[in-house]
Short mmCIF file of C-alpha atoms in Angstrom, two decimals:
data_model
loop_
_atom_site.label_atom_id
_atom_site.label_comp_id
_atom_site.label_asym_id
_atom_site.label_seq_id
_atom_site.Cartn_x
_atom_site.Cartn_y
_atom_site.Cartn_z
CA GLU A 9 -0.40 0.11 -0.45
CA GLU A 10 1.96 2.37 0.84
CA VAL A 11 5.08 1.92 -2.51
CA ARG A 12 0.91 1.94 -4.35
CA GLY A 13 1.39 5.97 -2.53
CA MET A 14 5.03 6.29 -3.59
CA SER A 15 4.58 6.06 -6.68
CA GLY A 16 1.99 8.36 -7.17
CA MET A 17 3.43 10.70 -5.14
CA PHE A 18 6.08 9.79 -7.41
CA ARG A 19 4.36 10.79 -10.42
CA ARG A 20 2.67 13.10 -8.97
CA HIS A 21 5.59 15.34 -9.08
CA LEU A 22 7.24 14.40 -12.63
CA ARG A 23 9.09 17.55 -12.95
CA ASP A 24 11.83 18.45 -15.54
CA PRO A 25 15.03 19.46 -13.31
CA PHE A 26 17.22 20.00 -15.88
CA GLY A 27 15.47 22.59 -17.89
CA GLY A 28 14.50 22.93 -21.08
CA GLY A 29 11.33 19.94 -21.07
CA GLY A 30 14.59 17.65 -22.09
CA GLY A 31 14.81 16.20 -18.13
CA SER A 32 12.07 12.83 -18.70
CA SER A 33 14.74 12.01 -22.24
CA ARG A 34 17.38 12.79 -20.19
CA TRP A 35 15.81 10.30 -17.42
CA SER A 36 15.23 7.30 -20.30
CA GLN A 37 18.67 8.08 -21.61
CA MET A 38 20.45 7.66 -18.35
CA LEU A 39 18.37 4.27 -17.81
CA LYS A 40 19.50 3.17 -21.22
CA SER A 41 23.24 3.21 -20.96
CA LEU A 42 22.51 2.18 -17.05
CA ARG A 43 20.46 -1.21 -18.90
CA SER A 44 23.38 -1.22 -21.99
CA ALA A 45 26.09 -4.42 -21.35
CA ASP A 46 28.75 -1.76 -21.61
CA SER A 47 30.33 -0.81 -18.97
CA GLN A 48 31.78 2.20 -19.09
CA ALA A 49 28.38 3.63 -20.53
CA GLN A 50 27.50 2.65 -17.21
CA SER A 51 30.45 4.18 -15.46
CA LEU A 52 29.11 7.69 -17.19
CA ALA A 53 25.74 7.30 -16.02
CA LEU A 54 26.29 6.50 -12.33
CA SER A 55 28.27 9.05 -12.59
CA GLU A 56 26.34 11.64 -13.89
CA LEU A 57 23.13 10.79 -11.47
CA CYS A 58 26.24 10.99 -8.74
CA ASN A 59 26.40 14.35 -9.53
CA GLN A 60 22.87 15.34 -9.70
CA LEU A 61 21.44 13.85 -6.66
CA LEU A 62 24.47 14.54 -5.54
CA MET A 63 24.52 18.43 -6.01
CA GLY A 64 19.38 17.94 -6.06
CA SER A 65 16.84 18.38 -3.71
CA GLU A 66 14.50 17.03 -2.45
CA GLU A 67 12.50 17.67 -5.94
CA LEU A 68 14.38 16.66 -8.09
CA VAL A 69 14.92 12.47 -6.61
CA MET A 70 10.80 13.46 -7.04
CA SER A 71 11.22 13.73 -9.91
CA LEU A 72 13.07 10.25 -11.13
CA PRO A 73 11.12 6.92 -11.90
CA LEU A 74 12.16 5.55 -8.79
CA GLU A 75 10.53 2.60 -9.56
CA GLU A 76 12.97 2.07 -12.51
CA PHE A 77 15.79 3.44 -10.98
CA VAL A 78 16.39 1.61 -7.77
CA PRO A 79 15.94 -1.81 -9.08
CA LEU A 80 18.44 -1.28 -10.87
CA LEU A 81 21.12 0.57 -9.00
CA ILE A 82 20.51 -2.61 -6.88
CA GLU A 83 21.08 -4.75 -9.63
CA LEU A 84 23.97 -2.56 -10.52
CA LEU A 85 25.31 -2.62 -6.64
CA GLU A 86 25.00 -6.71 -6.69
CA ASN A 87 27.62 -6.94 -9.75
CA LYS A 88 26.47 -10.29 -10.58
CA ASP A 89 28.69 -10.45 -13.39
CA GLY A 90 30.93 -8.78 -12.05
CA GLY A 91 34.53 -9.96 -13.16
CA LYS A 92 33.57 -9.89 -17.51
CA ASN A 93 34.89 -6.29 -17.60
CA THR A 94 38.20 -5.64 -15.02
CA GLY A 95 40.43 -2.36 -15.53
CA VAL A 96 38.65 1.54 -16.80
CA ASP A 97 39.88 3.47 -19.76
CA GLU A 98 42.04 6.07 -19.33
CA ALA A 99 39.70 8.06 -21.08
CA VAL A 100 36.63 7.01 -19.58
CA ALA A 101 38.85 7.33 -16.03
CA LEU A 102 39.56 10.97 -17.09
CA GLU A 103 36.26 12.29 -17.90
CA LEU A 104 34.52 10.46 -15.08
CA ALA A 105 36.86 13.32 -13.11
CA MET A 106 35.57 15.45 -14.74
CA ALA A 107 32.05 15.04 -14.49
CA LEU A 108 32.16 14.52 -10.93
CA GLY A 109 34.45 17.64 -10.37
CA ASP A 110 36.06 18.89 -6.49
CA GLU A 111 33.79 15.65 -5.64
CA ALA A 112 35.03 13.16 -7.04
CA GLN A 113 36.73 12.30 -3.48
CA HIS A 114 33.82 12.30 -1.92
CA PHE A 115 32.95 8.88 -3.98
CA ASN A 116 36.47 8.56 -3.28
CA LEU A 117 36.72 6.63 -6.87
CA GLN A 118 38.58 3.63 -7.64
CA PHE A 119 40.18 4.48 -10.90
CA GLY A 120 41.86 1.20 -12.57
CA ASN A 121 38.80 -0.79 -10.99
CA ASP A 122 35.21 -0.34 -12.82
CA ASP A 123 33.74 -2.90 -11.29
CA ALA A 124 34.25 -1.67 -7.61
CA ASN A 125 33.73 2.42 -9.56
CA ARG A 126 29.76 0.90 -10.87
CA MET A 127 29.62 -0.39 -7.39
CA LEU A 128 30.56 1.89 -5.19
CA MET A 129 28.89 4.28 -7.83
CA ALA A 130 25.20 3.06 -7.35
CA SER A 131 25.15 2.71 -3.39
CA ARG A 132 26.29 5.78 -3.41
CA CYS A 133 23.47 6.83 -5.62
CA LEU A 134 21.13 4.76 -3.53
CA TYR A 135 22.58 6.61 -0.97
CA GLN A 136 21.48 9.33 -1.88
CA VAL A 137 18.33 9.44 -2.93
CA ILE A 138 16.32 6.99 1.01
CA ASP A 139 18.97 10.41 2.57
CA VAL A 140 17.08 13.61 0.56
CA LEU A 141 13.38 11.15 0.18
CA PRO A 142 13.19 8.58 2.67
CA PRO A 143 9.96 7.34 1.93
CA ALA A 144 12.35 5.37 -0.94
CA ILE A 145 13.92 3.36 1.77
CA THR A 146 9.87 1.07 1.46
CA LEU A 147 11.28 0.53 -2.12
CA VAL A 148 14.60 -0.73 -1.40
CA VAL A 149 13.27 -3.31 0.49
CA ASN A 150 10.91 -3.82 -1.89
CA SER A 151 13.20 -4.88 -4.20
CA GLY A 152 15.94 -6.61 -1.96
CA GLY A 153 18.30 -4.59 -1.67
CA VAL A 154 18.76 -4.82 1.95
CA PRO A 155 19.76 -9.25 1.18
CA VAL A 156 22.46 -7.63 -1.00
CA MET A 157 23.74 -5.43 0.44
CA CYS A 158 24.52 -8.30 3.29
CA ASN A 159 25.78 -10.30 0.62
CA LYS A 160 28.42 -6.96 -0.60
CA LEU A 161 29.34 -7.01 3.28
CA ASN A 162 30.86 -10.96 2.79
CA GLN A 163 32.32 -10.84 -0.05
CA THR A 164 34.13 -7.61 -1.09
CA PRO A 165 37.70 -6.58 -0.60
CA TYR A 166 37.43 -3.24 -1.44
CA GLU A 167 37.09 -0.48 2.01
CA ASP A 168 35.61 2.40 -0.08
CA LEU A 169 32.12 0.74 -1.08
CA ILE A 170 32.09 -1.46 2.03
CA ASP A 171 32.44 1.82 4.23
CA SER A 172 29.09 3.28 1.35
CA VAL A 173 27.16 0.11 1.87
CA LEU A 174 27.25 0.38 5.66
CA SER A 175 26.15 3.68 6.25
CA LEU A 176 23.38 2.66 4.00
CA LEU A 177 22.51 0.14 6.27
CA GLY A 178 22.68 2.45 8.63
CA LYS A 179 19.89 4.58 7.07
CA ILE A 180 17.83 2.17 6.12
CA ALA A 181 18.21 1.17 9.87
CA ASP A 182 16.72 4.16 10.68
CA GLU A 183 12.43 2.78 9.02
CA GLN A 184 13.32 -1.29 8.62
CA PRO A 185 15.22 -2.51 10.65
CA MET A 186 13.78 -5.92 10.61
CA ALA A 187 15.04 -6.31 7.21
CA ILE A 188 18.50 -5.87 8.17
CA LEU A 189 17.83 -8.42 10.85
CA LYS A 190 16.72 -11.98 8.78
CA ALA A 191 19.26 -10.44 6.33
CA GLY A 192 21.67 -11.05 8.15
CA GLY A 193 22.48 -7.72 9.26
CA VAL A 194 23.40 -7.90 12.60
CA GLU A 195 26.87 -10.05 12.00
CA ALA A 196 27.93 -8.69 8.73
CA MET A 197 27.40 -5.47 10.17
CA LEU A 198 29.40 -6.04 13.43
CA LYS A 199 32.35 -8.36 12.00
CA TYR A 200 33.44 -4.17 11.23
CA VAL A 201 33.50 -2.30 14.22
CA ASP A 202 37.95 -3.78 14.12
CA PHE A 203 38.32 -3.65 10.86
CA PHE A 204 37.86 0.06 10.08
CA PRO A 205 38.87 2.77 13.19
CA SER A 206 36.34 5.45 12.25
CA LEU A 207 34.72 6.72 15.76
CA ALA A 208 31.98 7.54 12.43
CA ILE A 209 30.58 3.91 11.33
CA HIS A 210 31.42 1.78 14.95
CA ARG A 211 28.07 4.16 16.17
CA THR A 212 26.42 3.99 12.25
CA VAL A 213 26.79 -0.03 13.02
CA VAL A 214 26.23 0.05 16.59
CA THR A 215 23.44 1.89 16.54
CA ALA A 216 21.97 0.07 13.49
CA VAL A 217 22.21 -3.21 15.52
CA ALA A 218 20.92 -1.53 18.94
CA ARG A 219 17.22 -1.00 16.13
CA GLN A 220 17.71 -4.27 14.81
CA LEU A 221 17.39 -6.74 17.87
CA HIS A 222 15.08 -4.41 19.67
CA TYR A 223 12.08 -7.10 18.64
CA ILE A 224 13.27 -10.78 17.21
CA PRO A 225 10.40 -12.18 16.02
CA SER A 226 10.97 -16.40 16.14
CA ARG A 227 13.89 -18.35 17.98
CA ASP A 228 14.98 -19.44 14.48
CA VAL A 229 16.01 -15.32 13.99
CA TYR A 230 17.33 -15.73 17.76
CA VAL A 231 19.44 -18.82 17.14
CA ASN A 232 20.47 -18.40 12.98
CA GLN A 233 20.94 -14.11 13.25
CA VAL A 234 22.25 -12.94 17.25
CA LYS A 235 23.61 -15.65 18.62
CA PRO A 236 25.96 -16.35 16.27
CA SER A 237 27.56 -12.40 17.01
CA ILE A 238 27.38 -12.66 20.97
CA SER A 239 30.62 -12.62 21.53
CA SER A 240 30.73 -9.53 19.46
CA LEU A 241 28.16 -7.87 21.15
CA THR A 242 29.98 -9.26 24.71
CA ASN A 243 33.74 -7.04 23.20
CA LEU A 244 31.56 -3.69 22.61
CA LEU A 245 31.20 -3.61 26.38
CA VAL A 246 34.69 -2.85 26.39
CA HIS A 247 34.62 0.21 24.01
CA ASP A 248 36.15 3.58 24.69
CA ASP A 249 33.47 5.57 22.64
CA PRO A 250 29.82 6.58 25.81
CA GLN A 251 28.37 6.05 22.89
CA VAL A 252 29.12 2.99 21.11
CA LEU A 253 29.25 1.61 25.36
CA GLN A 254 25.72 3.08 25.84
CA HIS A 255 24.49 1.76 22.47
CA ALA A 256 26.15 -1.90 23.16
CA GLY A 257 24.10 -1.69 26.07
CA GLU A 258 21.04 -1.30 24.73
CA CYS A 259 22.20 -4.81 22.08
CA TRP A 260 22.45 -6.12 25.55
CA VAL A 261 18.60 -5.24 26.99
CA SER A 262 16.86 -6.46 23.84
CA VAL A 263 18.76 -9.60 23.50
CA VAL A 264 18.05 -10.60 27.42
CA ASP A 265 14.41 -9.43 26.79
CA ASN A 266 13.95 -11.04 23.71
CA ILE A 267 15.53 -14.72 24.09
CA VAL A 268 13.41 -13.70 27.73
CA ASP A 269 9.63 -13.73 25.74
CA LEU A 270 11.13 -16.74 23.05
CA TYR A 271 12.42 -19.40 25.65
CA GLY A 272 9.56 -17.66 28.52
CA PRO A 273 11.56 -17.29 31.77
CA HIS A 274 12.09 -20.70 32.82
CA GLU A 275 13.80 -21.99 29.45
CA VAL A 276 16.19 -18.61 29.01
CA THR A 277 18.89 -19.46 27.76
CA MET A 278 22.13 -17.13 27.86
CA PRO A 279 25.73 -17.37 25.67
CA ASP A 280 27.43 -21.24 26.92
CA GLU A 281 29.98 -18.88 28.29
CA PRO A 282 29.28 -15.21 30.77
CA PRO A 283 31.20 -12.50 30.15
CA PRO A 284 34.22 -11.68 32.08
CA PRO A 285 33.59 -9.72 35.53
CA LYS A 286 35.06 -7.08 33.84
CA ILE A 287 32.49 -6.70 30.79
CA SER A 288 29.63 -7.16 33.66
CA SER A 289 31.01 -3.97 35.14
CA ALA A 290 30.97 -2.17 31.64
CA LEU A 291 27.85 -3.75 31.11
CA ARG A 292 26.48 -1.80 34.33
CA ALA A 293 27.94 0.77 33.99
CA SER A 294 26.45 1.45 30.35
CA MET A 295 22.61 0.30 32.06
CA LEU A 296 22.93 3.43 34.63
CA SER A 297 24.15 5.65 31.50
CA GLY A 298 21.68 5.89 28.69
CA ALA A 299 18.06 5.11 27.94
CA ALA A 300 17.33 1.65 27.29
CA PRO A 301 14.85 0.10 25.35
CA PRO A 302 11.33 -0.17 26.13
CA GLU A 303 9.56 -2.43 27.63
CA ARG A 304 8.07 -4.94 25.99
CA LYS A 305 4.59 -6.86 26.82
CA GLY A 306 4.65 -9.57 28.38
CA SER A 307 8.80 -8.96 29.08
CA PRO A 308 10.84 -8.15 32.07
CA PRO A 309 11.32 -4.22 33.20
CA PRO A 310 14.38 -3.78 31.24
CA ALA A 311 16.30 -2.90 34.66
CA ALA A 312 15.77 -5.85 35.58
CA ALA A 313 16.75 -7.84 31.94
CA ALA A 314 20.43 -5.81 32.91
CA ALA A 315 20.35 -7.27 36.08
CA ALA A 316 19.43 -10.71 35.16
CA ALA A 317 22.61 -10.62 32.13
CA ALA A 318 25.75 -8.65 34.14
CA ALA A 319 25.01 -10.92 37.00
#
């Protein structure tokens, strides 16, 4: 229902963002290039789209035929046929840099690897779309974007692309955390806390994970998507940053509350090995310094759950 409403909104607000009545034809030409088998044409079209979105407004994003662009951008991010065209022509690389101007550094383009550049620009385009128009998150999720992003975190060796996908998932977690949880987002995101030294990335990841863990819908989801990350969640409790520590504490409160909801108070299954005393102390301090998630019906009070987890 929401997607149909968005579709109507996009059609009602279709405008010419370029002037001169050429907007629709410009988008059509861009779509044609993105769908082509020519990787260089795809790269040029993506660079133009990135530039337009970066400098654009909500009106420009609403003028895009998003129901065509979003699935195509997800497909380009997935890059199923990757590896067939490696190495971008020097002239195309120069044209890409000139097209983006000073913004080339914003996208951290890795000239010389066409696949990495196209995936990176597709991710950046998706981020700009949902950043300017948050309702488009529903379209991204319904188009199968979240499993693609989580799989990309498990497969790609490109740091800039990992950074971009983590930011993208962080934004999606604001509205659709359950989709990320079910796609394996907790484990896929947490493993990069140790990989990236950036505090901003740590905060993005832990905030997104806390949202995912707020409600665990079934035992299967807990066993398959949450339990494998218990040790990573435990390690967060000795993080130096108070904001990360607070969200880590919220993660543990949610895990305990959900386990009680799923298994009942007499069948609670906690991690095989309890956290060592110093981590338990960190958890207790985190609970005192930060707000706990809202209490769910049928769950013990968060303070009691936290005490049980820290005991």
